[in-house]
mmCIF file of C-alpha atoms in Angstrom:
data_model
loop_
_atom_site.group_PDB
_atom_site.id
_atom_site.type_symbol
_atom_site.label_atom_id
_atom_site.label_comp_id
_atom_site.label_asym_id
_atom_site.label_seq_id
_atom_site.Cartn_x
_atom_site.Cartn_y
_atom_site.Cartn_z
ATOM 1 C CA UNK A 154 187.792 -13.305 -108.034
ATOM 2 C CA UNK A 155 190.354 -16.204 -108.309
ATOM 3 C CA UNK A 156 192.085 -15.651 -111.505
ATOM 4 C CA UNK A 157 192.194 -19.467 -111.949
ATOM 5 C CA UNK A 158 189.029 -19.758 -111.601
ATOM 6 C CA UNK A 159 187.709 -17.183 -113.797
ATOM 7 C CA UNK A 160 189.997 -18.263 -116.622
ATOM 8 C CA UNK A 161 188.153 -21.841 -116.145
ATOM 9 C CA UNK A 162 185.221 -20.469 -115.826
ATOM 10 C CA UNK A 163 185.896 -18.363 -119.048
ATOM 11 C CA UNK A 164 186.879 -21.368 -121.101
ATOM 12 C CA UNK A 165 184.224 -23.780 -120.280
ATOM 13 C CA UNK A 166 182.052 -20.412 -121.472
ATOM 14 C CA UNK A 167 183.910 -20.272 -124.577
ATOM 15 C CA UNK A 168 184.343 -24.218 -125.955
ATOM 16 C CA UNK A 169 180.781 -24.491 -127.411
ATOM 17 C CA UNK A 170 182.417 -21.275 -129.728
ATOM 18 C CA UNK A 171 185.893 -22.433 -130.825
ATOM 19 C CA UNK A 172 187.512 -21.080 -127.700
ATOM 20 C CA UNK A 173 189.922 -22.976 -125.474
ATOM 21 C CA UNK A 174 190.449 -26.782 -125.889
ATOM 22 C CA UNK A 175 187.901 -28.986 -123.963
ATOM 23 C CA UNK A 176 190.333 -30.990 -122.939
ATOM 24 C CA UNK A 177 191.970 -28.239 -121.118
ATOM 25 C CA UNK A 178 192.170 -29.630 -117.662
ATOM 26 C CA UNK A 179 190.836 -26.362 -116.012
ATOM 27 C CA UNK A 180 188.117 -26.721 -118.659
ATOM 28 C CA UNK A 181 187.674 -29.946 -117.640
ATOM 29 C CA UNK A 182 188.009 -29.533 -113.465
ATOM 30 C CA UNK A 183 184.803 -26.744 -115.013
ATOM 31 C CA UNK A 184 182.780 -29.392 -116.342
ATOM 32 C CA UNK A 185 183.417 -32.378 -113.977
ATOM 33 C CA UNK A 186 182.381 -29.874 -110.621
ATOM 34 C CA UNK A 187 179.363 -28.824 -112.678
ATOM 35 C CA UNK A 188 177.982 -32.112 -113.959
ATOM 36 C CA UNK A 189 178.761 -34.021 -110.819
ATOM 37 C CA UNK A 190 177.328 -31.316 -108.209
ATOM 38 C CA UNK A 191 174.789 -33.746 -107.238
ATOM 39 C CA UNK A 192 176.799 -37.140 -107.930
ATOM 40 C CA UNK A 193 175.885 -39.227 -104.522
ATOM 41 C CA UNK A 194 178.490 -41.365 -102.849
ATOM 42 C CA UNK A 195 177.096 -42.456 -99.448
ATOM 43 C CA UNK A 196 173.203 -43.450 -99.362
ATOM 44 C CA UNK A 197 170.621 -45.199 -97.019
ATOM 45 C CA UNK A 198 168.811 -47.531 -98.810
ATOM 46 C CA UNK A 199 165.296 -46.779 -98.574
ATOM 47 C CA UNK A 200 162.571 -49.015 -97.966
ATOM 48 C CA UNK A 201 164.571 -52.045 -99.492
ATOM 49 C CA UNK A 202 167.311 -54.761 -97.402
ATOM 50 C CA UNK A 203 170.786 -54.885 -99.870
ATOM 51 C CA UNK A 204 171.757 -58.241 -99.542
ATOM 52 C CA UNK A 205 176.104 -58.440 -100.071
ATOM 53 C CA UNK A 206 177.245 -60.776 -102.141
ATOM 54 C CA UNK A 207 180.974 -61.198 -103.747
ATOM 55 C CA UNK A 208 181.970 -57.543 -102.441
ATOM 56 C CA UNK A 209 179.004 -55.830 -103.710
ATOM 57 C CA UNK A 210 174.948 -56.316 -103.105
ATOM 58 C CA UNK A 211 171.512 -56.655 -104.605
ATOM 59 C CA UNK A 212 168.428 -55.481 -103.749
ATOM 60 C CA UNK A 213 166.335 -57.526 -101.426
ATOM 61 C CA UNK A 214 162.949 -57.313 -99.971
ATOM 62 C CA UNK A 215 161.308 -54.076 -100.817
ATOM 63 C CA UNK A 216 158.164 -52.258 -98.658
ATOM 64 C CA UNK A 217 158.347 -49.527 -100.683
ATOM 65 C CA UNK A 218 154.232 -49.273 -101.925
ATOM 66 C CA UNK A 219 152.950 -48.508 -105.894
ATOM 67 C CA UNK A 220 150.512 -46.057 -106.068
ATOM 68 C CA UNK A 221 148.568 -46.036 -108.916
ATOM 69 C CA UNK A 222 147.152 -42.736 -108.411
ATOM 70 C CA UNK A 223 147.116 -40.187 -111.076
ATOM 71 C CA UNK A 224 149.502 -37.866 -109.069
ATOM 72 C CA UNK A 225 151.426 -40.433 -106.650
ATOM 73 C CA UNK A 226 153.733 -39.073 -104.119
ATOM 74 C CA UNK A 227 157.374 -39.070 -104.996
ATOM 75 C CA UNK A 228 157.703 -42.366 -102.596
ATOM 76 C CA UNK A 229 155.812 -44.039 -100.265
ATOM 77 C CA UNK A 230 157.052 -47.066 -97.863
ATOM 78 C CA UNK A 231 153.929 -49.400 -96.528
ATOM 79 C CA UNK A 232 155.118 -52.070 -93.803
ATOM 80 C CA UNK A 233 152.017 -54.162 -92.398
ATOM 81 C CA UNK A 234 151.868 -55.384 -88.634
ATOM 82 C CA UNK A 235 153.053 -58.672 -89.309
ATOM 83 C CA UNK A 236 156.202 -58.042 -90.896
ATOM 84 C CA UNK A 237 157.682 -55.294 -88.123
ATOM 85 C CA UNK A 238 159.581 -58.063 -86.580
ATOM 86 C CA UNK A 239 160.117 -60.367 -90.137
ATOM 87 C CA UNK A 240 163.801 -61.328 -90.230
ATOM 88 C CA UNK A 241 163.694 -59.750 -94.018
ATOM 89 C CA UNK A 242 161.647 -56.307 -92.568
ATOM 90 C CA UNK A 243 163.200 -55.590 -89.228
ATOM 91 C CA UNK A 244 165.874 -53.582 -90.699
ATOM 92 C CA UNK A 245 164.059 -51.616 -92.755
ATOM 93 C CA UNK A 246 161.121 -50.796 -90.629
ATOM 94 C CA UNK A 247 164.123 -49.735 -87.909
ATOM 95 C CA UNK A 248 165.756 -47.673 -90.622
ATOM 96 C CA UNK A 249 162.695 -46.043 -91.231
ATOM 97 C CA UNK A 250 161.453 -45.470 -88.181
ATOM 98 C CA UNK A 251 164.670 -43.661 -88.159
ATOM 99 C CA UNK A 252 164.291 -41.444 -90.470
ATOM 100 C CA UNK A 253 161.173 -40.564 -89.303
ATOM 101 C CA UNK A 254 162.528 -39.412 -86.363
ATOM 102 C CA UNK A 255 165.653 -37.572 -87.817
ATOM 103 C CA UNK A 256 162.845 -35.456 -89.859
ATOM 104 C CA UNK A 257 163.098 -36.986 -92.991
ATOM 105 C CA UNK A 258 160.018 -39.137 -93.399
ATOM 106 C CA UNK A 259 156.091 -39.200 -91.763
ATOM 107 C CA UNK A 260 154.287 -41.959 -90.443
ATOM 108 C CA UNK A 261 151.078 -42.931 -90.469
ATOM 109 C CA UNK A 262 149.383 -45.436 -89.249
ATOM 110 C CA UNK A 263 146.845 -47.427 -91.513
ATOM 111 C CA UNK A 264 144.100 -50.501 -90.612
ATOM 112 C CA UNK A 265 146.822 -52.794 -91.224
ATOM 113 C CA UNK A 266 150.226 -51.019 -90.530
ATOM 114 C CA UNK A 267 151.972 -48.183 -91.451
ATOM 115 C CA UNK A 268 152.446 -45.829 -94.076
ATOM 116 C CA UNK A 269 155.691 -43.786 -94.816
ATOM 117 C CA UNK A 270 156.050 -40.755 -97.041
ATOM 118 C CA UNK A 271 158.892 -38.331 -97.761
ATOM 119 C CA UNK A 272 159.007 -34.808 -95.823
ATOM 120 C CA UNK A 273 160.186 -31.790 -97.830
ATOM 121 C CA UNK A 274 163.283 -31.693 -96.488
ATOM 122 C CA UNK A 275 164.073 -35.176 -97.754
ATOM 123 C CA UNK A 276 163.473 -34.642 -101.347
ATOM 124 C CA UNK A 277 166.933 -33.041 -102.321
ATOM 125 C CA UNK A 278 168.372 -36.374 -101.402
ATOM 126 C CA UNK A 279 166.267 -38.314 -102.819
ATOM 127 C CA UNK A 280 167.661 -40.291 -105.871
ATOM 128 C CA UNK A 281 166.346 -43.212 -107.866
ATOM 129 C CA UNK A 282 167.917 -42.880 -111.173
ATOM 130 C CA UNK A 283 171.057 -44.178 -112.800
ATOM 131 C CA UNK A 284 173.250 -41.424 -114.585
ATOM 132 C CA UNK A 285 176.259 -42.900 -114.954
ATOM 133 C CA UNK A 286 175.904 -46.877 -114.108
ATOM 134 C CA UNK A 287 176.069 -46.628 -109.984
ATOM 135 C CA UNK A 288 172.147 -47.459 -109.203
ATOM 136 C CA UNK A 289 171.163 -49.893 -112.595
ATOM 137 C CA UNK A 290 168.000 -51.241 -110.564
ATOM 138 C CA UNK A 291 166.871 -47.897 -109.898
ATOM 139 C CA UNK A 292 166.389 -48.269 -106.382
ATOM 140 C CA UNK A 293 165.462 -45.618 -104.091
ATOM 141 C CA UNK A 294 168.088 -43.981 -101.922
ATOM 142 C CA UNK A 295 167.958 -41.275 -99.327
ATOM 143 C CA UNK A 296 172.092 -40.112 -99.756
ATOM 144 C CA UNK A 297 173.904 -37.893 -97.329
ATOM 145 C CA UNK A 298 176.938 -37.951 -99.200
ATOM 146 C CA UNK A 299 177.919 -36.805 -102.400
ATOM 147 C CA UNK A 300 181.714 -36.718 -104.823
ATOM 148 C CA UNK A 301 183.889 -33.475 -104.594
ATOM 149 C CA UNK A 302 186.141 -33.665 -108.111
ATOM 150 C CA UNK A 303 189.795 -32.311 -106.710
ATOM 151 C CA UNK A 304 192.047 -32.396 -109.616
ATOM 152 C CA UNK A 305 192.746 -33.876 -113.217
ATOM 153 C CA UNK A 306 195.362 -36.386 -113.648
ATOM 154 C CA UNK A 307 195.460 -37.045 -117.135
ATOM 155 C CA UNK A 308 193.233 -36.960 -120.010
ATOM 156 C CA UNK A 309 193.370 -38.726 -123.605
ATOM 157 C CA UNK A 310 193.327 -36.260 -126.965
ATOM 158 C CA UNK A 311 189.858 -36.085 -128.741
ATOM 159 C CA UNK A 312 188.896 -38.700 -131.028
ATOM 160 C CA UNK A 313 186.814 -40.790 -132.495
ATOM 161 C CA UNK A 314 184.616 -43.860 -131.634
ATOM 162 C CA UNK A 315 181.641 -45.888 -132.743
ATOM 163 C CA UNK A 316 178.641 -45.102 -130.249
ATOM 164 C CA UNK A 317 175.877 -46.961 -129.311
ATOM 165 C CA UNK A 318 174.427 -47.074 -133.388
ATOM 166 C CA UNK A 319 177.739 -47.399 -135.003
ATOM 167 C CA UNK A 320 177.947 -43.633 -135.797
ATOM 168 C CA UNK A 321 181.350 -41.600 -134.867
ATOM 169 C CA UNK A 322 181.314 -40.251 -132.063
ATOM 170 C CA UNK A 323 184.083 -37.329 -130.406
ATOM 171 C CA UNK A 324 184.899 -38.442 -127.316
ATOM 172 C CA UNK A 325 187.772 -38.565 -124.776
ATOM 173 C CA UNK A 326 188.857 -39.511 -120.824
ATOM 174 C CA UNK A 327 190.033 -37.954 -118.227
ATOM 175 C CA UNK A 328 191.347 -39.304 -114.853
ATOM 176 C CA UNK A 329 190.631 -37.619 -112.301
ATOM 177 C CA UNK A 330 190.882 -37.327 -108.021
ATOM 178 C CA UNK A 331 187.760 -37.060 -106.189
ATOM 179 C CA UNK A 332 186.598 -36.979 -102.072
ATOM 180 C CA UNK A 333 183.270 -37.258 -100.383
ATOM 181 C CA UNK A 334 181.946 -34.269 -99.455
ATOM 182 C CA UNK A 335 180.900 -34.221 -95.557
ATOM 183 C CA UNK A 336 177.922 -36.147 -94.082
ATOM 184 C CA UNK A 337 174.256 -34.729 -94.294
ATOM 185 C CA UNK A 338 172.893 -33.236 -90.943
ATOM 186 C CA UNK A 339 170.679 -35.687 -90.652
ATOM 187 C CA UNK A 340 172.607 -39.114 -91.281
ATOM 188 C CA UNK A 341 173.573 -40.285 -88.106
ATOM 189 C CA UNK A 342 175.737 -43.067 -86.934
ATOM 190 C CA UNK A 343 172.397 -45.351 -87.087
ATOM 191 C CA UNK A 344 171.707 -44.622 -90.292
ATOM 192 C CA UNK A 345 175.686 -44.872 -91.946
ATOM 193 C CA UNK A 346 176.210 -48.058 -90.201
ATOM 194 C CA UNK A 347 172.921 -48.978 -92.423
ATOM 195 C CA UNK A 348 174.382 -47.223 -95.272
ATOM 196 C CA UNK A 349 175.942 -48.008 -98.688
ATOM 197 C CA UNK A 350 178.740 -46.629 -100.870
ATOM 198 C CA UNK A 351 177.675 -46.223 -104.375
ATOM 199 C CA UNK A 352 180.001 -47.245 -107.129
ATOM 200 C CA UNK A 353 182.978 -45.512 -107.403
ATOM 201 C CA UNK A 354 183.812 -46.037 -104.044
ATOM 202 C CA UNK A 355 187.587 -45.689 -104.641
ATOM 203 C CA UNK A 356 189.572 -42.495 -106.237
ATOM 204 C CA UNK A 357 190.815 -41.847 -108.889
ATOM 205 C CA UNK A 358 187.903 -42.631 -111.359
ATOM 206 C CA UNK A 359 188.074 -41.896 -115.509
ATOM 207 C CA UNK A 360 185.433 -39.824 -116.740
ATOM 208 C CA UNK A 361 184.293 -40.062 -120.799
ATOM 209 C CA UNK A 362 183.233 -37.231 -122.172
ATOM 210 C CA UNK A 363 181.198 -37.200 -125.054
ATOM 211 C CA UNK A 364 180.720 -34.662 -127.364
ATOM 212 C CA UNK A 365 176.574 -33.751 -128.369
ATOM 213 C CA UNK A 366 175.996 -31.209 -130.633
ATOM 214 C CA UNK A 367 179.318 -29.382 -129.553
ATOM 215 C CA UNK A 368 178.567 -29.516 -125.689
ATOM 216 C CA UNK A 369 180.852 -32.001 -123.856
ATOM 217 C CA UNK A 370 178.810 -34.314 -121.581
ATOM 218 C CA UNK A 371 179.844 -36.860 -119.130
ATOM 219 C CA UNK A 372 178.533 -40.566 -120.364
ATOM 220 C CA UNK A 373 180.110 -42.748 -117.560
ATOM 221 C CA UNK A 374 182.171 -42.943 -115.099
ATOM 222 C CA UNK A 375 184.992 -45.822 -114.917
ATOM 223 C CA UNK A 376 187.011 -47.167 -112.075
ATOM 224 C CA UNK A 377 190.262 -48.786 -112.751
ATOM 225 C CA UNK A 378 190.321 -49.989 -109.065
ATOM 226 C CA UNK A 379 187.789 -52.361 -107.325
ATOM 227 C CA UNK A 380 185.172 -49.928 -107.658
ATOM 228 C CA UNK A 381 181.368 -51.672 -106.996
ATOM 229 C CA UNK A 382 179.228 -50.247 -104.632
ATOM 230 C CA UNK A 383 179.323 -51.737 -101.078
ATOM 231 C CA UNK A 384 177.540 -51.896 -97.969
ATOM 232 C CA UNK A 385 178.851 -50.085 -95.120
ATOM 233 C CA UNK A 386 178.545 -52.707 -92.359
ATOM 234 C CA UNK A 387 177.037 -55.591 -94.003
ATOM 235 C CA UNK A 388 176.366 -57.366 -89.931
ATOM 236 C CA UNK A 389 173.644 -54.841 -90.522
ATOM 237 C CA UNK A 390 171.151 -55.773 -92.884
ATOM 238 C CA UNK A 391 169.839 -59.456 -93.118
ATOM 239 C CA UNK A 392 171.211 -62.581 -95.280
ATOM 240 C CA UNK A 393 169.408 -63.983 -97.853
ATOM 241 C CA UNK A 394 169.073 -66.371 -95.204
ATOM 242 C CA UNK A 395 168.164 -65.829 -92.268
ATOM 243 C CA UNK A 396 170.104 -67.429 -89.490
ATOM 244 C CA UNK A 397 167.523 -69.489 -87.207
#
């Protein structure tokens, strides 16, 4: 084994029991590759147009459907007959028709359209949540993309702030470099010309690390460069209004 490795390895083990400094930077390379394993960078939006606006986007017109069930799927697209040629659907129905033939998603065809679920291979990409401030609407992705953390810059000493009630709080940065890991199987150039870069989209980034009951957690993630999330090719996906 790496003897780097398993002295980082070693310490990260050991900080919860006085052991080596969590702001160690191979303590901290430790943490940052273990809590950002599954960090996406690259994503096709799915079911939804993002419409750019001042270097960045918002969510347009959505297909994706709400079952009320008491078990519902994890997703489900619906897209009636009418709208397959909309200027607001087009994209969408063409990225999903897409994915449905890249394996990703079924199709089904209903009395007044179609129906679109996620295939088992799709659900490890799947992401809808918002750990650390890159998806705040929640929106549902399919990513092929995700960060690789490559080295600590810098980090600040442990201190103290107020959190979110006013109580102290240990906490501390780290900068650190980062690179996308390589494209998904599946993504082809259809679907990353229809993609999006989630915020960071720049390296390096500053991590805060917060300190809970003696574990050291990752709150945010901060960009000191322009770092919103973008659309790939923004020709791509309709205006917010359409062109006649």
């Amino acid at each position: 084994m790496n003897v780097t490795k398993a002295l980082a390895g070693m310490c990260f083990a050991l900080v919860l029991v006085a052991g080596c400094s969590p702001t160690d930077h191979r303590v901290i390379m430790r943490a940052l590759t273990a809590q950002l394993a599954n960090e996406y960078h690259a994503c096709v939006p799915l079911g939804w147009n993002p419409v750019s606006v001042a270097g960045t986007y918002y969510p347009g017109r959505s297909v994706e459907y709400q079952d009320a069930s008491w078990l519902p799927p994890l997703w489900i697209g619906s897209v009636g007959k009418d709208e397959v040629t909309g200027p607001q659907t087009r994209a969408t129905y063409a990225v999903l028709n897409e994915l449905v033939r890249v394996g990703m998603l079924i199709r089904r065809r209903t009395p007044l359209g179609f129906r679109y679920h996620l295939t088992p291979r799709a659900v490890p990409y799947y992401f809808a949540s918002n750990d650390y401030g890159n998806n705040p609407d929640d929106v549902p992705y399919l990513c092929y993309s995700t960060m690789v953390p490559l080295r600590v810059t810098w980090n600040q000493p442990v201190h103290i702030e107020r959190g979110a009630d006013g109580s102290p709080v240990r906490v501390f940065r780290a900068g650190f470099e980062w690179r996308a890991s390589p494209d998904a199987s599946w993504a082809d150039a259809m679907l990353r010309s229809h993609g999006v870069l989630l915020a960071p989209t720049q390296s390096p980034v500053v991590a805060k690390f917060v300190d809970w009951k003696g574990a050291w957690y990752i709150e945010n993630i901060e960009s000191p460069l322009a770092g919103r999330s973008t659309v790939v090719d923004g020709a791509a996906w309709p205006s917010v209004t359409p062109r006649p």
